[in-house]
Every structure is written in structure tokens, then in C-alpha cells.
GROMACS .gro file of C-alpha atoms in nm:
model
  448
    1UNK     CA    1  10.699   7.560  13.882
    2UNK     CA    2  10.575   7.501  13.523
    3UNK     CA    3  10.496   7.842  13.367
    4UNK     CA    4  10.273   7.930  13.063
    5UNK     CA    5   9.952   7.824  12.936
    6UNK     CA    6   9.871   7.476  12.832
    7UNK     CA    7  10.023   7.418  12.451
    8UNK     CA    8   9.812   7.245  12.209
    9UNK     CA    9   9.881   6.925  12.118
   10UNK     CA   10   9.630   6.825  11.868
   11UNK     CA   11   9.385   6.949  11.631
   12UNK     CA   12   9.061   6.759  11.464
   13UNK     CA   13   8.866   6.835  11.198
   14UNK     CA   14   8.528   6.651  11.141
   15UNK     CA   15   8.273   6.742  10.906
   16UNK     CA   16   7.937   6.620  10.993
   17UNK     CA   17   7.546   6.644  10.854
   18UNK     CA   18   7.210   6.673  10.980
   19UNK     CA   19   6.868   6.660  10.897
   20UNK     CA   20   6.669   6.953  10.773
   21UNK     CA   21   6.289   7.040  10.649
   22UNK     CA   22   6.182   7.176  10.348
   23UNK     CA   23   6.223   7.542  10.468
   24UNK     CA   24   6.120   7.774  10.196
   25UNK     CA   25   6.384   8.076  10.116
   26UNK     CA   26   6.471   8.324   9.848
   27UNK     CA   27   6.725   8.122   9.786
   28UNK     CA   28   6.518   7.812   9.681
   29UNK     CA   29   6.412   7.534   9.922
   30UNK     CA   30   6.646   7.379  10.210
   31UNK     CA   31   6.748   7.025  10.107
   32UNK     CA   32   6.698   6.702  10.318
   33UNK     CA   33   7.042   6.740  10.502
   34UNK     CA   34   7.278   7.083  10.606
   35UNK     CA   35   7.659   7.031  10.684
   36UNK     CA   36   7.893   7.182  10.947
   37UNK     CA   37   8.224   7.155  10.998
   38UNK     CA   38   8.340   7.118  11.382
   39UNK     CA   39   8.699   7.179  11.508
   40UNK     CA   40   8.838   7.001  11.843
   41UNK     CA   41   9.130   7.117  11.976
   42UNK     CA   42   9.335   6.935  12.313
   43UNK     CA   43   9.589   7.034  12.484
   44UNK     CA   44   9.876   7.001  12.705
   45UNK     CA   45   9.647   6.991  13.012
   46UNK     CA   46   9.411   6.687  12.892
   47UNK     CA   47   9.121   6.958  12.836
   48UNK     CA   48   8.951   6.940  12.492
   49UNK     CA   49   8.810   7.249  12.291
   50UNK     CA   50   8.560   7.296  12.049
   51UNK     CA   51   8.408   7.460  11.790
   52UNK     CA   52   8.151   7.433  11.476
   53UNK     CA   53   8.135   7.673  11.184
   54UNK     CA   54   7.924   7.629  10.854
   55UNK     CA   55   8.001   7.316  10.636
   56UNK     CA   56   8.100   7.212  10.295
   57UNK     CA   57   8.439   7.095  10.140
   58UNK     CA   58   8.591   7.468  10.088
   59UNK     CA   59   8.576   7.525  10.478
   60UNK     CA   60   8.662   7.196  10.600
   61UNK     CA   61   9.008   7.242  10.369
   62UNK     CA   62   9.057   7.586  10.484
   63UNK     CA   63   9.052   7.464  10.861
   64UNK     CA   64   9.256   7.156  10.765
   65UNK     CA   65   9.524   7.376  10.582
   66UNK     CA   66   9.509   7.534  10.950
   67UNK     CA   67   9.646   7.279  11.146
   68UNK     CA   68  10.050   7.368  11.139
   69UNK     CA   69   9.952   7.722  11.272
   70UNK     CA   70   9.763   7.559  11.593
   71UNK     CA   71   9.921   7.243  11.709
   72UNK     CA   72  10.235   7.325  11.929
   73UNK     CA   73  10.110   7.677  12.026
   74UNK     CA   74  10.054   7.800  12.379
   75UNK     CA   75   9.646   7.835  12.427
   76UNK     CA   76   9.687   8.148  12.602
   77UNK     CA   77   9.856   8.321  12.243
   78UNK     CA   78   9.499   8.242  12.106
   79UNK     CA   79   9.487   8.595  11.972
   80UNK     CA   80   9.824   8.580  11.794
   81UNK     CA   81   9.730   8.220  11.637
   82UNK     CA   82   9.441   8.384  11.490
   83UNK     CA   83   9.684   8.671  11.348
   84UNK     CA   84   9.914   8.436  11.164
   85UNK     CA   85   9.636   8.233  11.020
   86UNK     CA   86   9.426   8.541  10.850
   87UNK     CA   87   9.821   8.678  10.735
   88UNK     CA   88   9.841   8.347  10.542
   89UNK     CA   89   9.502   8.334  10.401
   90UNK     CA   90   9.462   8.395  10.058
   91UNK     CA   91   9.158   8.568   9.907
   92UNK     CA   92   8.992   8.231   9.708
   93UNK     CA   93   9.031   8.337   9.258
   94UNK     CA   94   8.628   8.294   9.271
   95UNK     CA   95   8.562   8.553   9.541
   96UNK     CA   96   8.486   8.880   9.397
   97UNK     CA   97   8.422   9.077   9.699
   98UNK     CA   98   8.104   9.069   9.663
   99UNK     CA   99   7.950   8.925   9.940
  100UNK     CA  100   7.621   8.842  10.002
  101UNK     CA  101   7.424   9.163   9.967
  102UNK     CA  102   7.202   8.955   9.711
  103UNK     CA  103   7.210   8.656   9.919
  104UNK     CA  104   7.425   8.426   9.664
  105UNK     CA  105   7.433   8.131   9.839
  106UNK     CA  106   7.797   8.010   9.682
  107UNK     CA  107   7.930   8.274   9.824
  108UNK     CA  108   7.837   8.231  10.196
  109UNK     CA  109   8.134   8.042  10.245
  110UNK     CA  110   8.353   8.336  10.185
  111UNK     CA  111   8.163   8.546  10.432
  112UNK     CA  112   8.164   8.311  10.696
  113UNK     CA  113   8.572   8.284  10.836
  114UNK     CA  114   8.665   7.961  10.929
  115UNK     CA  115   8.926   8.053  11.163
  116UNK     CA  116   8.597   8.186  11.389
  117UNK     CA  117   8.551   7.775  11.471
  118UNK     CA  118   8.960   7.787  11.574
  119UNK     CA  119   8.857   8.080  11.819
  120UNK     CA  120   8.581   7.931  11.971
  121UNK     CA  121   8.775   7.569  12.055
  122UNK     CA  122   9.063   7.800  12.135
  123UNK     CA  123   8.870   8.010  12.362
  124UNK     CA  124   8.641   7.759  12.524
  125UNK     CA  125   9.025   7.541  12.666
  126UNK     CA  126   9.162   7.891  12.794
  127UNK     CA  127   8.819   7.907  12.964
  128UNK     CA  128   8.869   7.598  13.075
  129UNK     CA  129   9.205   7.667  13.219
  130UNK     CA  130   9.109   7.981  13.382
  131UNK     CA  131   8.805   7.810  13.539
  132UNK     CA  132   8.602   8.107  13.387
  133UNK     CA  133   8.292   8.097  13.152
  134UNK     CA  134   8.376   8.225  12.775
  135UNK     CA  135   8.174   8.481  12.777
  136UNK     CA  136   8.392   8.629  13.093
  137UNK     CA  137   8.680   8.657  12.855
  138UNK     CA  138   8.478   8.838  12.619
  139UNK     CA  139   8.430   9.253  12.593
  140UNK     CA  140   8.329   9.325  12.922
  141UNK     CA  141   8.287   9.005  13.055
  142UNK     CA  142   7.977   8.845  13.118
  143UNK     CA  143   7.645   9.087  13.135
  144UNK     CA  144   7.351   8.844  13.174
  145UNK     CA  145   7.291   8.497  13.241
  146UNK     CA  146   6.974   8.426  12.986
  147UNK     CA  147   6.927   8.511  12.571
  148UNK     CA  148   6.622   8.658  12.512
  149UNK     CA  149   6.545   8.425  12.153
  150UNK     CA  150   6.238   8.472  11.898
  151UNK     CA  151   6.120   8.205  11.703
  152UNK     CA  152   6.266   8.201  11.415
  153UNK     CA  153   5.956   8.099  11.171
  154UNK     CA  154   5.977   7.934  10.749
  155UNK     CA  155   5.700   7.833  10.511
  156UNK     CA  156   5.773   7.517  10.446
  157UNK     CA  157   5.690   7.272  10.109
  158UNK     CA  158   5.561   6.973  10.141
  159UNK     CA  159   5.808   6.686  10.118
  160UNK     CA  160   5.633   6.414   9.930
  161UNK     CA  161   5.662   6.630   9.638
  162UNK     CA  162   6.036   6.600   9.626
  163UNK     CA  163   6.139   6.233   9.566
  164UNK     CA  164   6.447   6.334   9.863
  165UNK     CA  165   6.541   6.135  10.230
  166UNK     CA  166   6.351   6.419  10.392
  167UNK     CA  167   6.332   6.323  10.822
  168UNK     CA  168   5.983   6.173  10.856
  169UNK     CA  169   5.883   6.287  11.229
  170UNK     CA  170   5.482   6.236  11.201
  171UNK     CA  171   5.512   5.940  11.468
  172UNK     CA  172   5.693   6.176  11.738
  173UNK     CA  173   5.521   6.239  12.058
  174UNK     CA  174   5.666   6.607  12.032
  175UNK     CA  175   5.413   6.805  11.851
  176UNK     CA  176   5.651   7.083  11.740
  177UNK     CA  177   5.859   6.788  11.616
  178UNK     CA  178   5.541   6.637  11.397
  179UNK     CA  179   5.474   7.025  11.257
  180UNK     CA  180   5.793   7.136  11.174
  181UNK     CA  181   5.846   6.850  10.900
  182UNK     CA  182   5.512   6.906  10.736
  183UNK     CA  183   5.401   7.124  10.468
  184UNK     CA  184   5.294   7.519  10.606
  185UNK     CA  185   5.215   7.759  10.313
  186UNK     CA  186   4.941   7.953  10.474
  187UNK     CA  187   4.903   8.230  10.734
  188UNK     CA  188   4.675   8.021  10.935
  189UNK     CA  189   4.964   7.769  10.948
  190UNK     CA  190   5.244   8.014  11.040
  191UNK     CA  191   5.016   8.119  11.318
  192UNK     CA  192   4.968   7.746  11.442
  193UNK     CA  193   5.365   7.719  11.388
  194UNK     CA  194   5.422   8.016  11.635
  195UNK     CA  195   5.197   7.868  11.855
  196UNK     CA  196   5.331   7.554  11.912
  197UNK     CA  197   5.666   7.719  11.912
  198UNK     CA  198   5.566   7.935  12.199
  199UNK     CA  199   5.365   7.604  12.402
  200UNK     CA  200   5.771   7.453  12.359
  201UNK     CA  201   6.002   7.737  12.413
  202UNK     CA  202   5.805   8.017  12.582
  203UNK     CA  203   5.908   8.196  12.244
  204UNK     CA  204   5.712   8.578  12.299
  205UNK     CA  205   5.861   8.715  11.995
  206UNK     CA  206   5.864   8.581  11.609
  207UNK     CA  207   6.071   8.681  11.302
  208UNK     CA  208   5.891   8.515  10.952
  209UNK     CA  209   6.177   8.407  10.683
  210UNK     CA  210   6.006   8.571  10.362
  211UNK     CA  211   6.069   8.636  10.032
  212UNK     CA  212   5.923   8.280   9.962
  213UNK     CA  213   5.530   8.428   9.851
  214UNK     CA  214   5.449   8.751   9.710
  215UNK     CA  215   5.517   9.052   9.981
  216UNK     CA  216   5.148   9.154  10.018
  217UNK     CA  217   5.040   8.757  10.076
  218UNK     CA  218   5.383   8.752  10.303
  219UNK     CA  219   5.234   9.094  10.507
  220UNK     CA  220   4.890   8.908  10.539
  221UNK     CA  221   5.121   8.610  10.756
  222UNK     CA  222   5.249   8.892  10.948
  223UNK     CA  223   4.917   9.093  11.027
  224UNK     CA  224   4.773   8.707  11.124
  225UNK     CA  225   5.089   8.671  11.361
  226UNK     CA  226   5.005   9.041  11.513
  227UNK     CA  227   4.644   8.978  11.596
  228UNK     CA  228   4.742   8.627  11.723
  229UNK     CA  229   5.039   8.768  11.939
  230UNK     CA  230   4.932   9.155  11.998
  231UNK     CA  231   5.260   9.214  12.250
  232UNK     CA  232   5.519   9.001  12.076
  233UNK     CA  233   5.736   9.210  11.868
  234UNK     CA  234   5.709   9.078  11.494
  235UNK     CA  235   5.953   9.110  11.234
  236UNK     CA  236   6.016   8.958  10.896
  237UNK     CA  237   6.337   8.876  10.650
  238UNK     CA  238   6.254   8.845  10.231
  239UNK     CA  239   6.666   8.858  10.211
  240UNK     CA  240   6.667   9.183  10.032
  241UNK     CA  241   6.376   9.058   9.727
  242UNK     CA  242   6.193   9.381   9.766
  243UNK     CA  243   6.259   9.623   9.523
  244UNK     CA  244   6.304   9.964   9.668
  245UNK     CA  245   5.920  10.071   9.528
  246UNK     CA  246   5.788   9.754   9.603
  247UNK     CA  247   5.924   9.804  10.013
  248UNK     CA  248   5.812  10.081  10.043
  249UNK     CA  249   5.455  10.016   9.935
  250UNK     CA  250   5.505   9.707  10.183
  251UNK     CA  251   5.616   9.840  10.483
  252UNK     CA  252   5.453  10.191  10.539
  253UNK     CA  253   5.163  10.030  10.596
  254UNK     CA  254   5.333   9.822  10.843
  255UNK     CA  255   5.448  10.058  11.102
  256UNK     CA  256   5.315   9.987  11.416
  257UNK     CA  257   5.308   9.655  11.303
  258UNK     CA  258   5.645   9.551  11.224
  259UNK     CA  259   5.881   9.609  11.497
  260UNK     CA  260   6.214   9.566  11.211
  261UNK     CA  261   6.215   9.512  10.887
  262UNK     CA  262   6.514   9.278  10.774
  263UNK     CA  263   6.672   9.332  10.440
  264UNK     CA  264   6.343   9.503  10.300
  265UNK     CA  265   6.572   9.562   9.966
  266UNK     CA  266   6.868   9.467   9.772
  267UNK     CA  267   7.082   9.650   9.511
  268UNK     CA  268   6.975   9.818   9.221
  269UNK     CA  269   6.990  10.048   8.896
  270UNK     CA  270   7.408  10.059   8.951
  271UNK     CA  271   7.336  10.111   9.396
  272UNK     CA  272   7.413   9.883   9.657
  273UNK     CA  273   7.221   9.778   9.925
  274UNK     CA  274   7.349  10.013  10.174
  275UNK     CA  275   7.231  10.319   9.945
  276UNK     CA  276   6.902  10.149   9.861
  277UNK     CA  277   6.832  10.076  10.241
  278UNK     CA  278   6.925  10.393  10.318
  279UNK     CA  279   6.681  10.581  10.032
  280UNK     CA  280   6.395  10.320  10.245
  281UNK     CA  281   6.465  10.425  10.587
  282UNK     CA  282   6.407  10.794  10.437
  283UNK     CA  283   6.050  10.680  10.332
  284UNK     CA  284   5.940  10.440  10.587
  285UNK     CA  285   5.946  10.487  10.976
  286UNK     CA  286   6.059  10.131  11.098
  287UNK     CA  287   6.397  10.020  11.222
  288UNK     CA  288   6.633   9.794  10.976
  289UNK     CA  289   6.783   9.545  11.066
  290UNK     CA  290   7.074   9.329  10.862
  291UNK     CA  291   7.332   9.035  10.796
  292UNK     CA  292   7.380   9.104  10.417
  293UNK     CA  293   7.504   9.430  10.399
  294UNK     CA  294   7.713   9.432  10.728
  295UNK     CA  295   7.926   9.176  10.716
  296UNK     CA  296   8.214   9.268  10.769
  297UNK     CA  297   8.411   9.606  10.936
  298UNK     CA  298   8.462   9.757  10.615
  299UNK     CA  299   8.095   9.734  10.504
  300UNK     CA  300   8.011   9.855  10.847
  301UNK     CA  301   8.188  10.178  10.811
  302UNK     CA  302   7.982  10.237  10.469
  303UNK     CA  303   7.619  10.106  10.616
  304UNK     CA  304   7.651  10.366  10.904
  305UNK     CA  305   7.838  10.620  10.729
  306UNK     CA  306   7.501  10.598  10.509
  307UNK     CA  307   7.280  10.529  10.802
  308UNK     CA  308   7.121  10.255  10.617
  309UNK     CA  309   7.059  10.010  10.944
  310UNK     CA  310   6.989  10.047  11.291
  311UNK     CA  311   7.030   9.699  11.388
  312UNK     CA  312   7.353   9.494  11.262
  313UNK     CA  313   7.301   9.112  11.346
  314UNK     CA  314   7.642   9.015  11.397
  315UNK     CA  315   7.668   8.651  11.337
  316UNK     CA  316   8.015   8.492  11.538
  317UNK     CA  317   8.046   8.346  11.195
  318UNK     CA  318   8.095   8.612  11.046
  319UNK     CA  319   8.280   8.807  11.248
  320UNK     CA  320   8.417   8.593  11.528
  321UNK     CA  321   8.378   8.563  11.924
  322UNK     CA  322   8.562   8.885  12.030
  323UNK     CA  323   8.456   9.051  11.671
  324UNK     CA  324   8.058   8.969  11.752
  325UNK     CA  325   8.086   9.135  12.086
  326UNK     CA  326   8.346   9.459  11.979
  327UNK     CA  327   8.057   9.506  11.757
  328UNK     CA  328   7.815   9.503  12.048
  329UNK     CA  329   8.059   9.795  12.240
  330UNK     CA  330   8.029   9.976  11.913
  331UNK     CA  331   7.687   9.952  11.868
  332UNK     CA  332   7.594  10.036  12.204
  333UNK     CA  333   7.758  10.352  12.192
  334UNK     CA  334   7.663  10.485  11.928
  335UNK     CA  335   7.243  10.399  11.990
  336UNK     CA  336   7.246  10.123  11.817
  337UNK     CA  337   7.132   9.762  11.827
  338UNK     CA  338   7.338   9.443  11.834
  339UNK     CA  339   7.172   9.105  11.752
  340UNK     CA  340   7.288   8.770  11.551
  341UNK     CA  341   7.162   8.579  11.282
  342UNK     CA  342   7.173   8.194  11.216
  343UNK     CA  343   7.194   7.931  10.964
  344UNK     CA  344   7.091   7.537  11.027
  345UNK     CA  345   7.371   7.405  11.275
  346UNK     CA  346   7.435   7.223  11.601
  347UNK     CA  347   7.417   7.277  11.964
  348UNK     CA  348   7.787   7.387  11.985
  349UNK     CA  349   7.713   7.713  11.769
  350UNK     CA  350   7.360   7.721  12.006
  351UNK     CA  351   7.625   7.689  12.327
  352UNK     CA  352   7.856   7.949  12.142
  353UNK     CA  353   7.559   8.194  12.037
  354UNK     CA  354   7.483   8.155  12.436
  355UNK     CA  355   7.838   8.295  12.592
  356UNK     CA  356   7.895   8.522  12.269
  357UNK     CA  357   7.528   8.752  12.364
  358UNK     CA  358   7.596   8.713  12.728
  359UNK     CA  359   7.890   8.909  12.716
  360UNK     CA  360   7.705   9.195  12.481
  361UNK     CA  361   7.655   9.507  12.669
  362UNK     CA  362   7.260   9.666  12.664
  363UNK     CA  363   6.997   9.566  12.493
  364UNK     CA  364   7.038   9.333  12.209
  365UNK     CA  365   6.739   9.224  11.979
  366UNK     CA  366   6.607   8.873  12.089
  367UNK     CA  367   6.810   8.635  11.884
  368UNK     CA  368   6.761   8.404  11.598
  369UNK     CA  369   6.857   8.081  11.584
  370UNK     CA  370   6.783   7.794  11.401
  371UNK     CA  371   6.819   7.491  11.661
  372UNK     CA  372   6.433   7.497  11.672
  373UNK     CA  373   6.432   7.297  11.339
  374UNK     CA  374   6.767   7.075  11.441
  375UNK     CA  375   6.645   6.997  11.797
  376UNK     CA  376   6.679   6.675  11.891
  377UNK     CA  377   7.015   6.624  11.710
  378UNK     CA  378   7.219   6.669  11.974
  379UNK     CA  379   7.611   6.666  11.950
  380UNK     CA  380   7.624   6.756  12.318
  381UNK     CA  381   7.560   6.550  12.649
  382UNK     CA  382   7.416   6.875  12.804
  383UNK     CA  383   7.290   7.077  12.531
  384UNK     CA  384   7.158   7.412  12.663
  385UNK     CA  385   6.812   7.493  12.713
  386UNK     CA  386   6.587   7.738  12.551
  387UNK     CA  387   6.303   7.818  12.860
  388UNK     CA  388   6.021   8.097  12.865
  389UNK     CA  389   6.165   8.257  12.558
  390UNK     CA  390   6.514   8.267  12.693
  391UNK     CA  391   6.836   8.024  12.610
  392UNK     CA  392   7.041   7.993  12.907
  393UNK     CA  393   7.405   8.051  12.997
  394UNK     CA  394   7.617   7.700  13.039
  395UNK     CA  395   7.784   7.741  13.334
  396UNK     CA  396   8.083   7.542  13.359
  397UNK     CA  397   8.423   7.681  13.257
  398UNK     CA  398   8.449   7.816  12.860
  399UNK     CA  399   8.190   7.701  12.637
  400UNK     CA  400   8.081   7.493  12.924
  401UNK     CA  401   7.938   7.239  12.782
  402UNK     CA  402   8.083   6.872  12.691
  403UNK     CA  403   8.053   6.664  12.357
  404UNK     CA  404   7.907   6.358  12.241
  405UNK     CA  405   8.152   6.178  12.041
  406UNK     CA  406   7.911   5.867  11.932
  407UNK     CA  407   7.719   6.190  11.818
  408UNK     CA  408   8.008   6.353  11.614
  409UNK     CA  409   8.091   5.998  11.472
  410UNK     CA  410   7.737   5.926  11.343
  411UNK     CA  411   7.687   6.270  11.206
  412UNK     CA  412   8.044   6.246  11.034
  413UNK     CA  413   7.900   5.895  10.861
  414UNK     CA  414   7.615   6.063  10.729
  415UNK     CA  415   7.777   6.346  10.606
  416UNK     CA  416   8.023   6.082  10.437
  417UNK     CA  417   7.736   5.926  10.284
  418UNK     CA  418   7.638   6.276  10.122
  419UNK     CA  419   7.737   6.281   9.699
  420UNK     CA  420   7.785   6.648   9.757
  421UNK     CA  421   7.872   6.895  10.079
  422UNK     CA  422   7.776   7.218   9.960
  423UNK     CA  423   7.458   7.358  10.023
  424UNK     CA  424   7.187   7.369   9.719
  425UNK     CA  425   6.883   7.515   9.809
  426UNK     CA  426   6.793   7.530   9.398
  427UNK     CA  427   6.828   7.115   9.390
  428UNK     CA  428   6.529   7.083   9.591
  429UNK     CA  429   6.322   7.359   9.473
  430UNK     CA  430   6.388   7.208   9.095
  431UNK     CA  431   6.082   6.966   9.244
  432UNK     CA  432   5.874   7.228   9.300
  433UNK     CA  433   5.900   7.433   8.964
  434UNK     CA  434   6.122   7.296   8.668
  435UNK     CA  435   6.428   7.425   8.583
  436UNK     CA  436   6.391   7.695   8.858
  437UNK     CA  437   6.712   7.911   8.859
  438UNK     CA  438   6.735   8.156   9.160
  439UNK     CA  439   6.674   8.522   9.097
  440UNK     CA  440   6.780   8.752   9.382
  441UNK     CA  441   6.442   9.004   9.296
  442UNK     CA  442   6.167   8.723   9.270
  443UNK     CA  443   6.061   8.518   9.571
  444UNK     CA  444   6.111   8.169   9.501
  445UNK     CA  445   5.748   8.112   9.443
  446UNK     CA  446   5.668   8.348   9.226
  447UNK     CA  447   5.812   8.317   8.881
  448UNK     CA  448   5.546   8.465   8.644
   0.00000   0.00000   0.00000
């Protein structure tokens, strides 16, 4: 009798792209295509795992430089594989530590861990050998079988005044797919966005991406979304472009209104965000939530320590499968609130959001999630479904859910046909306003 767990015998890397809209951040404007980088993992057994963490060049070498560490290895020392490969990670010359507590978009990809995409192929063939759903090897094991989700809303530009492949969808027979490639600048249209976001996904709650207008014109979206959907719990994210003052002023008003506030406010005058967030919770009654100044376990200890957030939206990105959840236990017991944030991507990180929150214990904050603007991209042959407000569970054994390798191969092309991998939200918004240069304390719009 053959003892052990199955051993793996190979490991793929494939970057791939996708098609984006003109979504409208602090961080500039989202350009026609976003990259990922997916890992697929087989093994002894003839099952296949997989995974998909954030894209670019600097990731997709990281995970390549992975390989010797993986192949030959016994599935079921998953946790031990994942040991050896932080122990011979280096910390990259350019990364200062810093993070991304003033949202620097070039240095994402040192907050996000690419091992995380390892776990999750690693995870979903152990799943697959124990005939068990991922998220029953997680925490607890598994603690619901549906996601509460918001809808995860964006001003967006209008395309035809970049001279850029953005997706034309105006001939779709999906209405949400028309909208979300068309220009929506103005309350009235972030209202008709949540609407037709609801009519599709049953959405009941909505979080607005801000720091795109000024805050008060950004509050007036959010009233409009409150008298439009009185019981839906509103929330919205400017990344942190308030200043402290400026937040303040904002969100007092607010309460009652507001269910969280995301990243009201950023560092300043020689304190980080943790202190400033904390000096705002003192003056306004609303919870905070955050995936800037969080990130990681060390910045955890300092945000609590400080009590500068009550919500902590633990990305698996960030902080991995088993990290994600370990946060949820934490959370939980201390009367806090787990949640996760997104960033453009595929159905796999949809699938792995899906068995990561089902194995969080209580009550997490509806999730974000991006897929809404990538629907219809499908790497998967049984993408899951996001019904009444709710994604589902996959059933089947680990991530439970199979891929589409025509799919992978025509999103690899495109992303091969790409003169640059990284993501550049400033290229775009250079259309907009010449010569525009981010500023972490002015919304992108507003450059007076």
C-alpha cells in the first residue's frame, strides 16, 4: 500500500491580461488592460491545482524562481513548502518597507506575496485528494455556504478621450455590460450604476471608490446612493486622500449615513496612517475600515495597539489562504470585523475569495470584489455565481472549480502582446490632464 500524499510533479507559470474600463482612482485612471499571474500545479495523482495572484514581470519571476522548491514535494507538506520559499526570499533593494499606506501603486507588488498563488494551487490538489472543499481545510473549516458581496462602485472617464484599445461593449445585450464601459462622473450616474448592479447581482449593499472628485462632491454620490437605497449599508474608499481636517469635516456629517469609512486619511506632518486614523476615530463616530495600513501582522499589531480600525479587509493576497482566515479567528475575538478587498482579476481569485470567507468565523463585512467589471472573461468552465447579493460556495473538492485552458492560452497571447506588464494608472490619466503626476493628498481630478 502506497503511503503519502500525492508529490508534485510539475509547476506552470502563465501570465495572462484582461480587459478593463476607465475606472477612476487616486491613483490615476485604470488602463485598457490589468495583468495576473496564474500558477498550475499537477501532481502525482493526475489532479491539477491552481492559483492566480496580481500580475506584472516582478511577480511572475518571483513565482518562476519558485519552481525548484515545489516540483518533487509531497502536496500534503504544503505548509513546509511555503516555509522554505519565504526563508529564501529576499527583501527586493527598491522596497523600503513602506508599503502602501499612501497607496503607491509600484509598490503593490511588494505587498501582495506571490507564494499566496503557490498556496492556493497547493491547497485546492490536497482538497482534491481529501475529497474536501478548501475552505474545510481552512481555520475552522467551512462556516457558510454563500458570501454576502456589495457592489463594488468607480466613476469612470470616458474612453474616447484616451486614444487607448479600451473594450467597446455598447452592442451587448447585457445592460450592466453596455454601462460599465461608458463614461459615469455624476451622482445621478453612480445611482443608475448601483441600480443596474443590483437588477444583475441582487447587490443590497454598495461601497463608492473615491478620492477621484472633491470629498464634498464625492459625499453628494453617497447621500444620492442613501436616498436611492435607504437599507443598504453604504460605504466609501478615497485611499487615504483626506487630510485628517478635511475627514473630519467630511464624515461627521456622515454618521448615520456611512456605515464605514475606508481609509478616510493618510499620513501626515511626520505620523503614519495608523496615528492619523486613530486621532479620526477620536473625532468622528463611524467604524474604519482598511487594506493600507494593515497589511501585514506587524502593522496589525501597531493599527490595534493604536485602535485606529475596526474593520481589517484582509485580502488572501496579502496575507494568504490560512493567513486571511487566522485573521478572521483574531478578529472575531477580539470584536472585530474581518472582510477582503480586491483588485481587477479573474474568476480563480473570485473562486478563491469564495472558500477563503466561507471558512471565516462570524460576521464578516459583505465583500468587495472586482469581477463585476471582468465578468464575462471567464478562465473557468464553471465560474461561480454571484445571486441575490451573495457569491456562492463551489462545491466540488478544493477550489472546486475547473479551468479553461483555451481561456488561459488566449489571455496569455494578449498579455504577450502588452509593451509593458506593470500596472500604470498615471499613463491613462496623462489623457485626461497633461503631465498629471500622482499626488497621494489630491484626488486625481482635482489638481488646482
Amino acid at each position: 500500500m502506497e503511503r503519502g500524499t500525492p508529490i508534485v510533479t510539475e509547476m506552470q507559470v502563465i501570465p495572462v491580461a484582461g480587459y478593463d474600463s476607465m475606472l477612476m482612482t487616486l491613483s490615476g485612471a485604470h488602463a485598457p488592460f490589468f495583468t495576473r499571474n496564474l500558477v498550475i500545479i499537477t501532481d502525482s495523482a493526475g489532479h491539477t491545482g491552481i492559483g492566480e495572484i496580481h500580475g506584472g514581470d516582478y511577480t511572475c519571476l518571483a513565482l518562476r524562481s519558485c519552481i525548484p522548491l515545489v516540483v518533487g514535494q509531497p502536496i500534503g507538506t504544503y505548509r513546509a513548502i511555503l516555509d522554505r520559499i519565504r526563508k529564501a526570499s529576499k527583501r527586493a533593494r527598491e522596497d523600503d518597507g513602506e508599503g502602501i499606506q499612501s497607496l503607491d501603486i509600484s509598490k503593490l507588488k511588494f505587498v501582495v506575496k506571490a507564494e499566496w498563488a503557490i498556496e492556493c494551487a497547493l491547497l485546492d490538489l490536497m482538497g482534491q485528494y481529501l475529497d474536501l472543499p478548501m475552505c474545510e481545510l481552512l481555520g475552522n473549516g467551512k462556516q457558510r455556504d454563500k458570501i454576502e458581496t456589495l457592489g463594488y462602485l468607480f466613476y469612470v472617464s470616458d474612453k474616447e478621450k484616451a486614444d487607448l484599445p479600451y473594450l467597446d461593449e455598447s452592442f451587448s445585450s447585457d445592460e450592466w455590460f453596455r454601462l460599465r464601459r461608458q463614461e459615469m462622473m455624476t451622482p445621478e450616474q453612480i445611482v443608475q450604476q448601483a441600480c443596474v448592479l443590483q437588477e444583475k447581482y441582487g447587490f443590497r449593499n454598495f461601497k463608492l471608490k473615491g478620492g477621484v472628485l472633491r470629498g464634498d462632491q464625492e459625499m453628494e454620490a453617497v447621500r444620492a446612493l442613501k436616498k436611492q437605497f435607504p437599507e443598504g449599508r453604504i460605504n466609501i474608499d478615497p485611499n487615504g486622500a483626506w487630510s485628517l481636517l478635511e475627514a473630519i469635516e467630511l464624515c461627521r456629517p456622515m454618521e448615520g449615513i456611512l456605515s464605514y469609512i475606508e481609509d478616510p486619511c493618510g499620513p501626515e506632518e511626520g505620523f503614519s496612517s495608523r496615528e492619523i486614523m486613530a486621532e479620526f476615530k477620536n473625532a468622528v463616530h463611524l467604524p474604519t475600515a482598511t487594506n493600507m495600513i494593515a497589511t501585514n501582522w506587524r502593522q496589525f499589531y501597531h493599527a490595534a495597539a493604536l485602535k485606529s480600525v475596526d474593520i481589517v479587509l484582509a485580502d488572501p493576497h496579502f496575507w494568504g489562504m490560512e493567513g486571511s482566515v487566522r485573521m478572521g479567528q483574531v478578529l472575531q475575538d477580539w470584536g472585530l470585523t474581518w472582510g477582503s478587498h480586491s483588485n481587477n482579476h479573474f474568476d480563480i481569485t473570485l473562486a478563491t475569495f469564495a472558500q477563503v470567507a466561507a471558512a471565516v468565523p462570524g460576521q464578516p463585512t459583505a465583500l468587495d470584489t472586482h469581477w463585476i467589471w471582468q465578468d464575462g472573461q471567464n478562465l473557468l468552465l464553471d465560474t461561480p455565481k454571484i445571486r441575490d447579493g451573495y457569491l456562492e460556495v463551489p462545491q466540488g473538492p478544493g477550489l472546486g472549480v475547473t479551468l479553461n485552458m483555451d481561456r488561459v492560452i488566449e489571455a496569455n497571447q494578449l498579455y504577450n502582446q502588452m509593451q509593458s506588464h506593470d500596472r500604470d494608472d498615471a499613463a491613462s490619466m496623462q489623457y485626461l490632464i497633461p503631465g498629471w503626476k500622482y499626488d497621494s493628498k489630491k484626488p486625481c481630478l482635482v489638481r488646482e
